[in-house]
Tab-separated table of C-alpha atoms in Angstrom:
chain	number	residue	atom	x	y	z
A	1	PHE	CA	-0.015	-0.013	0.020
A	2	LEU	CA	1.125	3.678	-0.609
A	3	HIS	CA	1.668	5.401	2.716
A	4	ILE	CA	0.274	8.947	2.601
A	5	PRO	CA	1.709	11.145	5.368
A	6	TYR	CA	-0.928	12.787	7.561
A	7	ILE	CA	-1.080	16.561	7.127
A	8	MET	CA	-2.062	18.568	10.239
A	9	PRO	CA	-4.751	20.972	9.627
A	10	SER	CA	-3.738	24.731	9.685
A	11	VAL	CA	-5.784	25.660	12.628
A	12	LYS	CA	-4.039	22.828	14.936
A	13	LYS	CA	-0.641	24.142	13.657
A	14	LEU	CA	-1.640	27.711	14.884
A	15	VAL	CA	-2.811	26.503	18.145
A	16	ILE	CA	0.500	24.709	18.909
A	17	ILE	CA	2.450	27.811	17.800
A	18	ILE	CA	0.312	30.119	20.138
A	19	GLY	CA	0.770	27.587	22.949
A	20	VAL	CA	4.618	27.373	22.618
A	21	PHE	CA	4.733	31.141	22.369
A	22	ILE	CA	2.691	31.462	25.618
A	23	ALA	CA	4.890	28.839	27.562
A	24	THR	CA	8.002	30.455	26.350
A	25	LEU	CA	6.624	33.975	27.496
A	26	LEU	CA	5.691	32.551	30.884
A	27	ILE	CA	9.150	30.945	31.392
A	28	ALA	CA	10.931	34.266	30.448
A	29	LEU	CA	8.684	36.195	33.112
A	30	ILE	CA	8.665	33.733	35.906
A	31	ASP	CA	12.380	32.706	35.319
A	32	PRO	CA	12.311	29.603	37.476
A	33	LEU	CA	15.939	28.958	36.818
A	34	GLY	CA	17.098	32.433	37.989
A	35	SER	CA	15.016	32.026	41.017
A	36	VAL	CA	16.844	28.810	41.996
A	37	GLN	CA	20.249	30.509	41.224
A	38	HIS	CA	19.375	33.357	43.599
A	39	LYS	CA	18.615	30.920	46.328
A	40	ILE	CA	21.693	29.029	45.858
A	41	THR	CA	23.669	32.377	45.961
A	42	ASP	CA	22.012	33.164	49.153
A	43	VAL	CA	23.461	30.107	50.899
A	44	PHE	CA	26.973	31.115	50.100
A	45	PHE	CA	26.513	34.665	51.456
A	46	SER	CA	23.949	34.496	54.426
A	47	ALA	CA	26.593	33.065	56.995
A	48	ARG	CA	29.292	35.791	56.247
A	49	GLN	CA	30.135	38.065	59.220
A	50	VAL	CA	31.096	41.798	59.082
A	51	SER	CA	34.777	42.219	59.726
A	52	SER	CA	35.426	43.474	63.328
A	53	GLU	CA	37.752	46.236	61.718
A	54	ILE	CA	34.529	47.936	60.472
A	55	THR	CA	32.538	50.070	62.966
A	56	LEU	CA	29.030	51.363	61.887
A	57	ILE	CA	27.706	54.311	63.521
A	58	GLU	CA	23.886	54.180	62.801
A	59	ILE	CA	21.054	56.566	63.189
A	60	ASP	CA	18.761	54.178	64.965
A	61	ASP	CA	15.363	54.535	66.985
A	62	LYS	CA	17.289	55.423	70.297
A	63	SER	CA	19.031	58.224	68.241
A	64	LEU	CA	15.454	59.674	67.457
A	65	SER	CA	14.090	59.204	70.949
A	66	PRO	CA	12.606	62.041	72.646
A	67	GLU	CA	14.487	61.137	75.733
A	68	LEU	CA	17.864	61.768	73.879
A	69	GLY	CA	16.777	65.342	72.817
A	70	LEU	CA	18.412	65.340	69.358
A	71	GLY	CA	15.221	66.254	67.612
A	72	ARG	CA	13.684	64.812	64.309
A	73	PHE	CA	16.081	63.568	61.787
A	74	LYS	CA	15.025	65.986	59.081
A	75	ASP	CA	15.775	68.899	61.591
A	76	TRP	CA	19.184	67.893	62.564
A	77	PRO	CA	21.757	70.457	62.012
A	78	ARG	CA	25.164	69.368	60.431
A	79	SER	CA	27.004	70.387	63.590
A	80	TYR	CA	25.988	66.863	64.960
A	81	TYR	CA	28.033	65.314	62.253
A	82	SER	CA	30.954	67.678	62.828
A	83	GLN	CA	30.828	66.718	66.528
A	84	MET	CA	30.764	62.983	65.637
A	85	LEU	CA	33.612	63.176	63.125
A	86	ARG	CA	35.793	65.136	65.488
A	87	ALA	CA	35.093	62.407	68.158
A	88	VAL	CA	35.847	59.513	65.627
A	89	ASN	CA	39.032	61.045	64.597
A	90	GLU	CA	40.271	60.661	68.121
A	91	TYR	CA	40.704	56.965	67.408
A	92	LYS	CA	42.719	57.529	64.119
A	93	PRO	CA	40.327	55.662	61.719
A	94	ALA	CA	41.720	54.372	58.355
A	95	VAL	CA	38.777	55.959	56.527
A	96	VAL	CA	35.442	57.622	57.434
A	97	ALA	CA	32.538	57.004	54.878
A	98	PHE	CA	29.315	59.050	55.281
A	99	ASP	CA	26.343	57.276	53.588
A	100	LEU	CA	24.317	60.464	53.778
A	101	ASP	CA	23.079	62.933	51.125
A	102	PHE	CA	25.129	66.183	51.380
A	103	ARG	CA	23.979	67.516	48.054
A	104	ASP	CA	22.027	70.686	49.350
A	105	VAL	CA	23.256	73.504	51.584
A	106	SER	CA	21.780	73.816	55.071
A	107	ARG	CA	19.183	76.455	55.500
A	108	GLY	CA	17.536	78.121	58.456
A	109	VAL	CA	18.639	78.225	62.187
A	110	SER	CA	18.246	75.078	64.072
A	111	GLU	CA	17.013	75.036	67.657
A	112	LEU	CA	20.428	74.199	68.810
A	113	ARG	CA	22.124	77.218	67.042
A	114	LEU	CA	19.322	79.555	68.004
A	115	ASN	CA	19.963	78.810	71.627
A	116	GLN	CA	23.644	79.210	71.162
A	117	ILE	CA	23.231	82.639	69.554
A	118	LEU	CA	20.694	83.837	72.118
A	119	ARG	CA	23.190	82.659	74.788
A	120	GLY	CA	25.889	84.738	73.002
A	121	ALA	CA	23.779	87.676	72.779
A	122	GLU	CA	23.052	87.742	76.454
A	123	LYS	CA	26.862	87.260	77.367
A	124	GLY	CA	27.754	90.230	74.954
A	125	THR	CA	29.787	87.757	72.571
A	126	VAL	CA	27.455	88.279	69.717
A	127	SER	CA	27.748	91.946	68.580
A	128	ASP	CA	25.811	91.873	65.286
A	129	LEU	CA	22.980	89.524	65.782
A	130	TYR	CA	21.503	90.155	62.261
A	131	SER	CA	24.655	89.822	60.348
A	132	LEU	CA	25.157	86.383	62.249
A	133	VAL	CA	21.571	85.171	61.386
A	134	SER	CA	21.763	86.184	57.763
A	135	ARG	CA	24.546	83.674	57.259
A	136	PHE	CA	22.018	80.898	57.913
A	137	GLU	CA	19.878	81.878	54.945
A	138	GLN	CA	21.409	81.601	51.522
A	139	ASP	CA	19.962	82.089	47.975
A	140	GLY	CA	21.301	81.867	44.522
A	141	LEU	CA	23.658	79.003	45.306
A	142	GLU	CA	24.029	76.383	42.552
A	143	GLN	CA	24.088	72.686	43.246
A	144	GLY	CA	27.372	71.556	44.607
A	145	GLN	CA	28.360	74.974	46.336
A	146	LEU	CA	29.138	75.312	49.874
A	147	GLY	CA	27.937	78.663	50.940
A	148	THR	CA	28.508	80.365	54.069
A	149	HIS	CA	26.045	78.432	56.513
A	150	PRO	CA	27.916	78.088	59.781
A	151	ASP	CA	27.084	74.419	60.198
A	152	ASP	CA	28.164	73.543	56.562
A	153	VAL	CA	31.331	75.580	57.096
A	154	ASP	CA	31.824	73.876	60.502
A	155	LEU	CA	31.500	70.412	58.859
A	156	GLN	CA	33.901	71.374	55.953
A	157	LYS	CA	36.496	72.190	58.516
A	158	ALA	CA	36.005	68.898	60.292
A	159	ILE	CA	36.343	66.876	56.964
A	160	ALA	CA	39.401	69.000	55.876
A	161	SER	CA	41.326	68.156	59.101
A	162	SER	CA	40.450	64.387	58.955
A	163	GLY	CA	42.007	61.570	57.224
A	164	PRO	CA	40.558	59.991	54.288
A	165	VAL	CA	36.784	60.728	53.922
A	166	VAL	CA	34.183	59.228	51.466
A	167	LEU	CA	30.964	61.030	50.541
A	168	VAL	CA	28.040	60.039	48.417
A	169	SER	CA	27.536	61.237	44.927
A	170	SER	CA	24.464	59.983	43.193
A	171	LEU	CA	23.951	58.907	39.667
A	172	LEU	CA	21.462	60.414	37.393
A	173	PHE	CA	19.633	58.564	34.784
A	174	LYS	CA	17.278	59.809	32.074
A	175	GLN	CA	14.596	57.506	33.096
A	176	LYS	CA	13.449	55.293	36.119
A	177	ILE	CA	15.164	51.899	36.219
A	178	GLU	CA	13.161	49.068	37.338
A	179	ASP	CA	14.337	46.477	39.699
A	180	GLY	CA	15.459	43.275	38.094
A	181	VAL	CA	16.641	44.941	34.873
A	182	ALA	CA	19.114	43.009	32.982
A	183	GLU	CA	21.256	45.798	31.898
A	184	ILE	CA	21.787	49.350	33.681
A	185	PRO	CA	22.030	52.153	31.181
A	186	ALA	CA	24.855	54.578	31.307
A	187	PRO	CA	24.170	57.663	33.603
A	188	HIS	CA	23.955	61.146	32.202
A	189	GLY	CA	25.208	62.867	35.392
A	190	LEU	CA	26.085	63.033	39.039
A	191	LEU	CA	24.528	64.766	42.037
A	192	LYS	CA	27.862	65.804	43.867
A	193	PRO	CA	28.076	66.874	47.600
A	194	ILE	CA	28.849	70.383	48.624
A	195	PHE	CA	31.788	69.337	50.659
A	196	GLY	CA	35.143	68.312	49.188
A	197	GLY	CA	38.906	68.494	49.521
A	198	GLY	CA	42.019	66.685	48.766
A	199	ASN	CA	41.260	63.969	51.261
A	200	VAL	CA	37.773	63.446	49.905
A	201	THR	CA	36.673	60.568	47.683
A	202	LYS	CA	33.171	60.232	46.122
A	203	GLY	CA	31.322	57.262	45.145
A	204	PHE	CA	27.702	56.493	43.875
A	205	PRO	CA	25.231	54.609	46.249
A	206	ASN	CA	22.763	53.629	43.518
A	207	ALA	CA	21.704	49.991	44.121
A	208	PHE	CA	19.433	47.906	41.880
A	209	PHE	CA	17.642	44.947	43.523
A	210	ASP	CA	16.675	41.587	42.017
A	211	ARG	CA	13.024	40.777	41.061
A	212	ASP	CA	12.439	39.355	44.563
A	213	GLY	CA	13.415	42.501	46.246
A	214	VAL	CA	16.754	41.272	47.606
A	215	LEU	CA	20.065	43.202	46.850
A	216	ARG	CA	22.642	40.606	45.746
A	217	LYS	CA	24.968	42.618	43.543
A	218	PHE	CA	25.951	46.285	42.677
A	219	LEU	CA	27.756	48.179	40.187
A	220	ILE	CA	31.431	48.470	40.669
A	221	ARG	CA	31.836	51.415	38.343
A	222	THR	CA	29.883	52.836	35.283
A	223	GLY	CA	30.152	55.807	33.024
A	224	GLY	CA	33.778	56.617	34.680
A	225	TYR	CA	32.201	56.849	38.142
A	226	VAL	CA	33.060	54.411	41.035
A	227	SER	CA	30.655	52.957	43.426
A	228	PHE	CA	30.488	53.996	47.091
A	229	PRO	CA	31.765	50.604	48.510
A	230	LEU	CA	34.783	50.809	45.956
A	231	ALA	CA	35.512	54.241	46.988
A	232	VAL	CA	35.731	53.157	50.576
A	233	ALA	CA	37.869	50.210	49.783
A	234	GLY	CA	39.979	52.306	47.572
A	235	ALA	CA	40.742	54.966	50.167
A	236	TYR	CA	41.426	52.398	52.808
A	237	PHE	CA	44.233	50.544	50.653
A	238	ARG	CA	45.560	53.858	49.527
A	239	GLY	CA	46.070	54.736	53.264
A	240	GLN	CA	47.557	51.386	53.966
A	241	GLU	CA	50.085	51.822	51.068
A	242	ARG	CA	51.101	55.269	52.482
A	243	SER	CA	51.632	53.850	55.845
A	244	THR	CA	53.870	51.126	54.433
A	245	ASP	CA	55.915	53.684	52.467
A	246	GLN	CA	56.285	55.820	55.526
A	247	LEU	CA	57.639	52.484	57.488
A	248	ASP	CA	60.109	51.888	54.608
């Protein structure tokens, strides 16, 4: 007998093609293999301990408690950071890194500063009250300029008299980047802090989470800019090299 192959109707072919397309799309969206890879990665890093040589100074709930009397975080004067930096420098740290946004100048007189000014006026140590208070309000400054606000000037002096200091410079992108994106586009700019100096290094803190909301990786460098962790590590190792050269 002559064997005649069965030819599948065009409708069945179309159904199979659509089914394969939908299955492929679901696999791409769900990414089951990627989820398994993430879980395996978590196993290797979950038990790691932070080095005892690293000290974290955190702004926690106790710092913001009314009993401590420091006030609300958004109202904190930068004189707090000046005092902290000078206290930390007593221990001769290899590098101090501020994971804080210092892109804008301080404005207005904090309650702490106002009390100091009033006490100075009562004691006669403040001769021109208007001239002093006017330094706390600044207009016409461009982004990245220091200005004359006493709290900013004081913090700049504390930074300048310190060892290596690392500050945050945030990357700017033309559009919002969603978590889990496969490729990070090149940045088109940088938001720099108002503080600087020969001992200051800057790094970007921008982080991009995986689809499950966990941060497992970060950019080392992009667009000629280095990341905040890499800037901290670089400042530390440069300091160690200088110390070795001095010993030699």
